[in-house]
Amino acid sequence: MCSIPTTSIAPPISGNRLSARNLRGVTLNSKIRAISAKPVMGMVRDERFMIEKDNCGIRNGDGVIVVDHGSRRQESNLMLNAFVAMFKERSGYPIVEPAHMELATPSIKDAFCACVQQGANRIVVSPYFLFPGRHWKQDIPSLAAEAAKEHPGIPYVVTAPLGLHELMVDVLNDRIKHCLSHVEGNADECDVCAGTGGCRQIVA
């Protein structure tokens, strides 16, 4: 039997400062402020992502865990909540939970349990990492295996990290253009580095 401490659950997105600031490129409470008008940053539900019974993708009964590294900076952790909300809205997947590999809650074990409690009969652990490394090769599989011990009979899959994808080119380009616009005084500080003093031009 699994038990998730209430203190380990991340606060709902609608109640934190990120929603109040209205993240650029993030949909929170139906408020959209994208960096660009390109579909990659939009929130129109794409039929390609919808659940299909006759393919090898996500199926009814699957629970998806989107896991990042985790940070001691709460604002960074809350951004995973925002991304998961975006992903769930666009994909239409009914069971999607955020998790942090370390340093913050909810953990992979917490998210695994939350998925099972919602009726998931298979868990898909999707690392929100760019490239394969030790965390993907060792740490996340180890933590997923430990979480699965509490749910005998529930299979799980650890997917590949994001890796090389042509859409990442658009995402990176949008980020660069927005940050340079901010440096030039033509755009607000982005929510990724808000309050950090980052995204500024420095002369040695």
mmCIF file of C-alpha atoms in Angstrom, residues 8 56 83 98 131 136 138 161-162 166 189 196:
data_model
loop_
_atom_site.group_PDB
_atom_site.id
_atom_site.type_symbol
_atom_site.label_atom_id
_atom_site.label_comp_id
_atom_site.label_asym_id
_atom_site.label_seq_id
_atom_site.Cartn_x
_atom_site.Cartn_y
_atom_site.Cartn_z
ATOM 1 C CA SER A 8 5.172 16.137 -0.387
ATOM 2 C CA CYS A 56 1.989 1.391 -29.859
ATOM 3 C CA PHE A 83 4.993 22.163 -17.971
ATOM 4 C CA PRO A 98 5.300 15.655 -12.044
ATOM 5 C CA PHE A 131 20.550 14.107 -23.311
ATOM 6 C CA TRP A 136 18.956 8.662 -17.173
ATOM 7 C CA GLN A 138 21.308 4.786 -13.563
ATOM 8 C CA PRO A 161 15.299 11.806 -22.755
ATOM 9 C CA LEU A 162 14.353 14.584 -25.161
ATOM 10 C CA GLU A 166 13.818 19.547 -34.826
ATOM 11 C CA GLU A 189 12.104 39.634 -17.992
ATOM 12 C CA THR A 196 17.825 35.892 -10.543
#
